[in-house]
CSV table of C-alpha atoms in Angstrom, one decimal:
chain,number,residue,atom,x,y,z
W,1,MET,CA,-113.8,-108.4,141.3
W,2,LEU,CA,-116.7,-106.0,141.3
W,3,ASP,CA,-118.4,-105.2,138.1
W,4,ILE,CA,-117.3,-101.6,137.3
W,5,THR,CA,-118.3,-99.0,134.7
W,6,ILE,CA,-115.7,-96.5,133.5
W,7,VAL,CA,-117.0,-93.4,131.7
W,8,ALA,CA,-114.9,-90.8,129.9
W,9,PHE,CA,-116.3,-87.2,129.4
W,10,ALA,CA,-114.8,-85.7,126.2
W,11,HIS,CA,-114.7,-82.8,123.9
W,12,HIS,CA,-111.8,-81.0,122.4
W,13,LYS,CA,-113.4,-77.6,122.7
W,14,GLY,CA,-113.4,-75.7,126.1
W,15,GLY,CA,-116.5,-74.4,127.7
W,16,THR,CA,-118.9,-77.3,126.7
W,17,GLY,CA,-119.7,-78.2,130.3
W,18,LYS,CA,-117.5,-81.3,130.3
W,19,THR,CA,-116.2,-81.1,133.8
W,20,THR,CA,-119.5,-79.8,135.2
W,21,SER,CA,-121.3,-82.8,133.7
W,22,CYS,CA,-118.6,-85.3,135.0
W,23,LEU,CA,-118.9,-84.0,138.5
W,24,ASN,CA,-122.7,-83.8,138.6
W,25,VAL,CA,-123.2,-87.2,137.2
W,26,ALA,CA,-120.7,-88.5,139.7
W,27,GLY,CA,-122.7,-86.8,142.5
W,28,TYR,CA,-126.0,-88.5,141.6
W,29,LEU,CA,-124.3,-91.9,141.3
W,30,GLN,CA,-122.9,-91.3,144.8
W,31,LYS,CA,-126.3,-90.3,146.1
W,32,ASP,CA,-127.6,-93.6,144.7
W,33,GLY,CA,-125.2,-95.4,147.0
W,34,LYS,CA,-122.5,-96.2,144.4
W,35,SER,CA,-118.8,-95.9,145.1
W,36,VAL,CA,-117.4,-93.4,142.7
W,37,LEU,CA,-113.9,-92.2,141.7
W,38,VAL,CA,-113.5,-89.2,139.6
W,39,VAL,CA,-110.1,-89.0,137.7
W,40,ASP,CA,-109.0,-85.6,136.7
W,41,CYS,CA,-106.8,-85.8,133.6
W,42,ASP,CA,-106.9,-82.1,132.8
W,43,PRO,CA,-103.9,-79.9,133.8
W,44,GLN,CA,-106.3,-77.1,134.6
W,45,ALA,CA,-107.5,-79.2,137.5
W,46,ASN,CA,-111.2,-77.9,137.3
W,47,ALA,CA,-112.6,-81.3,138.5
W,48,THR,CA,-110.2,-81.2,141.4
W,49,THR,CA,-111.2,-77.7,142.5
W,50,GLY,CA,-114.8,-78.4,141.7
W,51,LEU,CA,-114.8,-81.1,144.4
W,52,GLY,CA,-113.3,-78.7,146.9
W,53,ILE,CA,-109.6,-79.8,146.7
W,54,ASN,CA,-106.9,-77.1,146.3
W,55,PRO,CA,-104.3,-78.5,143.8
W,56,GLU,CA,-101.6,-76.4,145.4
W,57,THR,CA,-101.9,-78.4,148.6
W,58,LEU,CA,-101.3,-81.8,147.0
W,59,GLU,CA,-98.1,-83.8,147.3
W,60,LEU,CA,-99.2,-86.4,144.7
W,61,SER,CA,-101.5,-86.2,141.8
W,62,MET,CA,-102.2,-87.8,138.4
W,63,TYR,CA,-98.9,-86.4,137.2
W,64,ASP,CA,-97.1,-88.9,139.5
W,65,VAL,CA,-99.4,-91.8,138.3
W,66,PHE,CA,-98.6,-91.1,134.6
W,67,MET,CA,-94.9,-90.6,135.3
W,68,ASN,CA,-94.7,-93.9,137.2
W,69,VAL,CA,-94.2,-95.7,133.9
W,70,PHE,CA,-90.9,-93.9,133.1
W,71,GLU,CA,-87.5,-94.9,134.5
W,72,GLY,CA,-86.1,-92.7,137.1
W,73,PHE,CA,-89.4,-91.5,138.5
W,74,PRO,CA,-90.9,-92.7,141.9
W,75,ASP,CA,-93.2,-95.7,141.9
W,76,THR,CA,-96.7,-94.2,142.4
W,77,GLU,CA,-99.9,-96.1,142.0
W,78,ILE,CA,-103.2,-94.5,141.5
W,79,SER,CA,-104.3,-95.6,145.0
W,80,ASP,CA,-101.5,-93.4,146.3
W,81,VAL,CA,-102.9,-90.2,145.0
W,82,ILE,CA,-106.7,-90.8,145.6
W,83,VAL,CA,-108.3,-88.3,148.2
W,84,PRO,CA,-111.7,-88.3,149.7
W,85,THR,CA,-114.0,-85.2,149.2
W,86,ALA,CA,-116.8,-83.7,151.1
W,87,SER,CA,-119.3,-85.1,148.7
W,88,GLY,CA,-118.4,-88.7,149.3
W,89,ILE,CA,-116.8,-89.0,145.9
W,90,ASP,CA,-113.2,-90.1,145.8
W,91,LEU,CA,-110.8,-88.0,143.6
W,92,ALA,CA,-107.6,-88.8,141.7
W,93,PRO,CA,-106.6,-85.1,141.5
W,94,ALA,CA,-104.7,-83.2,138.8
W,95,THR,CA,-102.3,-80.3,139.1
W,96,LEU,CA,-100.6,-78.0,136.6
W,97,ASP,CA,-97.6,-80.3,136.6
W,98,LEU,CA,-99.7,-82.6,134.4
W,99,VAL,CA,-98.7,-80.5,131.3
W,100,GLY,CA,-95.2,-82.0,131.5
W,101,VAL,CA,-96.4,-85.5,131.0
W,102,GLU,CA,-97.4,-85.5,127.4
W,103,PRO,CA,-94.0,-85.1,125.8
W,104,TYR,CA,-92.9,-88.2,127.8
W,105,LEU,CA,-95.9,-90.2,126.5
W,106,TYR,CA,-94.9,-89.7,122.9
W,107,SER,CA,-91.7,-91.4,123.6
W,108,ILE,CA,-93.2,-94.8,124.4
W,109,GLU,CA,-95.2,-97.3,122.3
W,110,ASP,CA,-98.0,-98.0,124.7
W,111,ARG,CA,-98.7,-94.4,125.4
W,112,ALA,CA,-102.5,-94.8,124.9
W,113,GLY,CA,-102.9,-97.4,127.5
W,114,VAL,CA,-101.1,-95.8,130.5
W,115,LEU,CA,-104.3,-94.7,132.3
W,116,LYS,CA,-106.1,-98.0,131.5
W,117,GLY,CA,-103.2,-99.9,133.2
W,118,ALA,CA,-103.2,-97.5,136.1
W,119,LEU,CA,-107.0,-97.9,136.7
W,120,ALA,CA,-106.7,-101.7,136.9
W,121,GLY,CA,-105.2,-101.3,140.3
W,122,VAL,CA,-108.5,-99.8,141.8
W,123,THR,CA,-111.3,-101.4,139.8
W,124,ASP,CA,-112.0,-103.6,142.9
W,125,ALA,CA,-112.8,-100.6,144.9
W,126,TYR,CA,-115.4,-98.7,142.9
W,127,ASP,CA,-118.7,-99.2,141.0
W,128,PHE,CA,-118.0,-96.2,138.7
W,129,ILE,CA,-114.9,-94.4,137.6
W,130,LEU,CA,-115.5,-91.1,135.8
W,131,ILE,CA,-112.7,-89.6,133.8
W,132,ASP,CA,-112.6,-85.8,133.1
W,133,THR,CA,-110.4,-85.2,130.0
W,134,PRO,CA,-108.9,-81.9,128.9
W,135,PRO,CA,-110.3,-79.7,126.1
W,136,SER,CA,-107.7,-81.0,123.5
W,137,MET,CA,-107.1,-83.9,121.2
W,138,GLY,CA,-103.9,-85.0,122.9
W,139,GLN,CA,-102.8,-88.1,124.7
W,140,PHE,CA,-104.9,-87.5,127.9
W,141,VAL,CA,-108.1,-87.6,125.8
W,142,ILE,CA,-106.9,-90.7,124.0
W,143,ASN,CA,-106.0,-92.4,127.3
W,144,GLY,CA,-109.4,-91.6,128.7
W,145,LEU,CA,-111.2,-92.9,125.7
W,146,VAL,CA,-109.2,-96.2,125.7
W,147,ALA,CA,-109.7,-96.7,129.4
W,148,ALA,CA,-113.4,-96.1,129.3
W,149,ASP,CA,-116.4,-98.4,128.7
W,150,HIS,CA,-118.6,-95.5,127.7
W,151,THR,CA,-117.9,-92.1,126.3
W,152,ILE,CA,-120.1,-89.0,127.0
W,153,VAL,CA,-119.6,-86.1,124.6
W,154,THR,CA,-120.7,-82.7,125.9
W,155,LEU,CA,-121.7,-80.0,123.5
W,156,ASP,CA,-122.8,-76.4,124.0
W,157,PRO,CA,-125.0,-74.6,121.5
W,158,GLY,CA,-122.1,-72.8,119.7
W,159,THR,CA,-121.4,-73.6,116.1
W,160,PHE,CA,-117.9,-74.9,116.8
W,161,ALA,CA,-119.1,-77.6,119.3
W,162,LEU,CA,-120.8,-79.6,116.4
W,163,ARG,CA,-117.5,-79.5,114.4
W,164,GLY,CA,-115.7,-80.8,117.5
W,165,MET,CA,-118.1,-83.7,117.5
W,166,GLU,CA,-116.9,-84.6,114.0
W,167,ALA,CA,-113.3,-84.3,115.0
W,168,LEU,CA,-114.0,-86.7,117.9
W,169,SER,CA,-115.6,-89.2,115.5
W,170,THR,CA,-112.3,-89.1,113.6
W,171,VAL,CA,-110.3,-89.9,116.7
W,172,PHE,CA,-112.6,-92.7,117.6
W,173,GLY,CA,-111.9,-94.2,114.2
W,174,ASP,CA,-108.2,-93.7,114.5
W,175,ILE,CA,-108.1,-95.5,117.8
W,176,ARG,CA,-110.1,-98.4,116.5
W,177,GLU,CA,-107.8,-98.7,113.5
W,178,MET,CA,-104.5,-98.2,115.3
W,179,LEU,CA,-105.2,-99.9,118.6
W,180,GLY,CA,-108.0,-102.3,117.9
W,181,GLU,CA,-110.0,-100.7,120.7
W,182,ASP,CA,-113.7,-100.1,120.2
W,183,VAL,CA,-114.4,-96.5,121.1
W,184,ALA,CA,-117.8,-95.0,120.6
W,185,ALA,CA,-119.8,-92.3,122.2
W,186,ASP,CA,-123.0,-93.5,123.8
W,187,PHE,CA,-124.4,-90.3,125.2
W,188,ALA,CA,-124.4,-86.6,124.3
W,189,ILE,CA,-125.2,-83.9,126.7
W,190,LEU,CA,-126.3,-80.5,125.3
W,191,THR,CA,-125.4,-78.0,128.1
W,192,ARG,CA,-126.8,-74.6,128.9
W,193,TRP,CA,-129.9,-75.6,126.9
W,194,LYS,CA,-133.5,-74.9,127.5
W,195,GLY,CA,-135.1,-77.2,124.9
W,196,SER,CA,-135.6,-77.4,121.2
W,197,GLY,CA,-135.1,-74.0,119.7
W,198,ASP,CA,-135.4,-71.8,122.8
W,199,PRO,CA,-133.5,-68.7,122.0
W,200,VAL,CA,-132.7,-68.0,125.6
W,201,ALA,CA,-130.4,-71.0,125.8
W,202,GLY,CA,-126.7,-71.7,125.7
W,203,THR,CA,-124.1,-69.5,124.3
W,204,GLY,CA,-126.1,-68.1,121.3
W,205,GLY,CA,-129.2,-67.8,123.4
W,206,LEU,CA,-127.5,-65.9,126.2
W,207,ALA,CA,-126.2,-63.5,123.7
W,208,LEU,CA,-129.8,-62.8,122.5
W,209,PHE,CA,-131.0,-62.5,126.1
W,210,LEU,CA,-128.3,-59.8,126.8
W,211,LYS,CA,-129.2,-58.1,123.6
W,212,ARG,CA,-132.8,-58.0,124.8
W,213,ILE,CA,-131.7,-55.9,127.8
W,214,PHE,CA,-129.4,-53.5,126.0
W,215,SER,CA,-130.8,-53.3,122.6
W,216,PRO,CA,-134.0,-54.4,120.7
W,217,VAL,CA,-134.1,-57.8,119.3
W,218,SER,CA,-136.2,-58.5,116.3
W,219,SER,CA,-138.6,-61.3,116.1
W,220,ALA,CA,-136.8,-62.4,112.9
W,221,GLU,CA,-133.5,-62.8,114.8
W,222,GLU,CA,-135.2,-64.8,117.5
W,223,GLU,CA,-136.8,-67.0,115.0
W,224,LYS,CA,-133.5,-67.5,113.2
W,225,GLU,CA,-131.8,-68.6,116.5
W,226,ARG,CA,-134.7,-71.0,117.2
W,227,GLU,CA,-134.2,-72.6,113.9
W,228,ARG,CA,-130.4,-72.9,114.3
W,229,LEU,CA,-130.8,-74.5,117.7
W,230,LYS,CA,-133.5,-76.9,116.5
W,231,ALA,CA,-131.3,-78.0,113.6
W,232,PHE,CA,-128.3,-78.4,116.0
W,233,GLU,CA,-130.2,-80.6,118.3
W,234,SER,CA,-131.5,-82.7,115.4
W,235,GLU,CA,-128.0,-83.3,114.1
W,236,VAL,CA,-126.8,-84.4,117.6
W,237,ARG,CA,-129.7,-86.8,118.0
W,238,LYS,CA,-128.9,-88.5,114.7
W,239,ALA,CA,-125.3,-89.1,115.9
W,240,PHE,CA,-125.9,-90.5,119.5
W,241,LYS,CA,-128.1,-93.2,121.0
W,242,GLN,CA,-129.2,-91.0,123.9
W,243,VAL,CA,-129.1,-87.2,124.1
W,244,PHE,CA,-129.8,-85.1,127.2
W,245,THR,CA,-130.4,-81.4,127.3
W,246,VAL,CA,-129.3,-79.6,130.5
W,247,PRO,CA,-130.7,-76.1,130.9
W,248,TYR,CA,-128.7,-73.0,131.9
W,249,SER,CA,-129.0,-72.7,135.7
W,250,PRO,CA,-127.3,-70.3,138.1
W,251,ALA,CA,-127.3,-73.2,140.6
W,252,ILE,CA,-124.5,-74.9,138.5
W,253,TYR,CA,-122.2,-72.0,139.1
W,254,GLU,CA,-123.2,-71.6,142.7
W,255,THR,CA,-122.5,-75.3,143.5
W,256,GLN,CA,-119.1,-75.1,141.9
W,257,GLN,CA,-118.2,-72.3,144.4
W,258,GLN,CA,-119.2,-74.7,147.2
W,259,GLY,CA,-116.9,-77.5,145.9
W,260,LEU,CA,-119.9,-79.8,145.6
W,261,PRO,CA,-121.8,-81.5,142.8
W,262,ILE,CA,-125.3,-80.1,142.1
W,263,SER,CA,-126.8,-83.3,143.5
W,264,HIS,CA,-125.5,-82.3,146.9
W,265,TYR,CA,-126.4,-78.6,146.7
W,266,ALA,CA,-129.4,-78.0,144.5
W,267,PRO,CA,-130.8,-81.5,143.5
W,268,GLU,CA,-134.2,-80.2,142.6
W,269,SER,CA,-133.0,-77.4,140.3
W,270,ASP,CA,-133.9,-77.9,136.5
W,271,ALA,CA,-130.2,-78.7,135.8
W,272,GLY,CA,-130.1,-81.1,138.7
W,273,ARG,CA,-133.1,-83.1,137.6
W,274,GLU,CA,-131.5,-83.5,134.1
W,275,TYR,CA,-128.2,-84.7,135.6
W,276,ARG,CA,-130.2,-87.1,137.7
W,277,ALA,CA,-131.7,-88.5,134.5
W,278,ILE,CA,-128.3,-88.9,133.0
W,279,ALA,CA,-127.0,-90.9,136.1
W,280,THR,CA,-130.2,-93.0,136.0
W,281,ALA,CA,-129.5,-93.8,132.3
W,282,LEU,CA,-125.9,-94.8,133.1
W,283,LEU,CA,-127.1,-97.0,135.9
W,284,ALA,CA,-129.7,-98.7,133.6
W,285,ARG,CA,-127.1,-99.3,131.0
W,286,ASP,CA,-124.7,-100.8,133.6
W,287,GLU,CA,-127.5,-103.1,134.9
W,288,ASN,CA,-128.4,-104.3,131.4
W,289,HIS,CA,-124.8,-105.0,130.6
W,290,ASP,CA,-124.6,-107.1,133.8
W,291,GLU,CA,-127.7,-109.1,132.8
W,292,ASP,CA,-126.2,-109.7,129.3
W,293,VAL,CA,-123.0,-110.9,130.9
């Protein structure tokens, strides 16, 4: 069996750049010659469309993989649903049907381990498996966390993202207590960020940028925003072993329209270089783990 690293991307708040980060890190891992599988566990299927696959054209998806464990549903292994993409990344895609799975999961005792069990069937085939979880605190997130070796939390500069980090920490503790599974977040990614305290960054910074165009912005407002973002970043760095800051970049949205990761579309953009650093850090951690073993 090959050594494999499974990484979950998680945050219960939408709009934190979770799917974008998952796909872009996957892209750089693939560029480094690693075999990579992205598992889309979000019914919105953004990772699926982000890799150029139309969910409406799929006959099988992660819905069928999850429902495989229930009597009366067809036997479907995760290998049955995997599709290649133009980027060279393999994809276990999602469709909107996935919303129907969660009520079934609550009816079984081992509901938190369904994804982990499913992935066991393909660990021989990949160096990395990256799991995109939905913006919720439901069973798909818990399944992703339990299946993963590492968890990456994505945060945008909005106030509520930090509160979401606290909520995730509570979930990590509950999983450890109830299931005996050790779950911890190794990395944090601050998305749409320009650096410590830059007011033209992220959600809050973008608002100030637009204000600058349409109405005057006082230096006091800018300074207040700088201080808020600086404090935000400081709190995040206290909570995580490694923190990466990905700047806002139009290239991210352009590459999504192309159905490709930024590594395959604009690798030398500011955001691309930061996602390259995240992939490199994951590779280094994986190599250190292999040496320890």
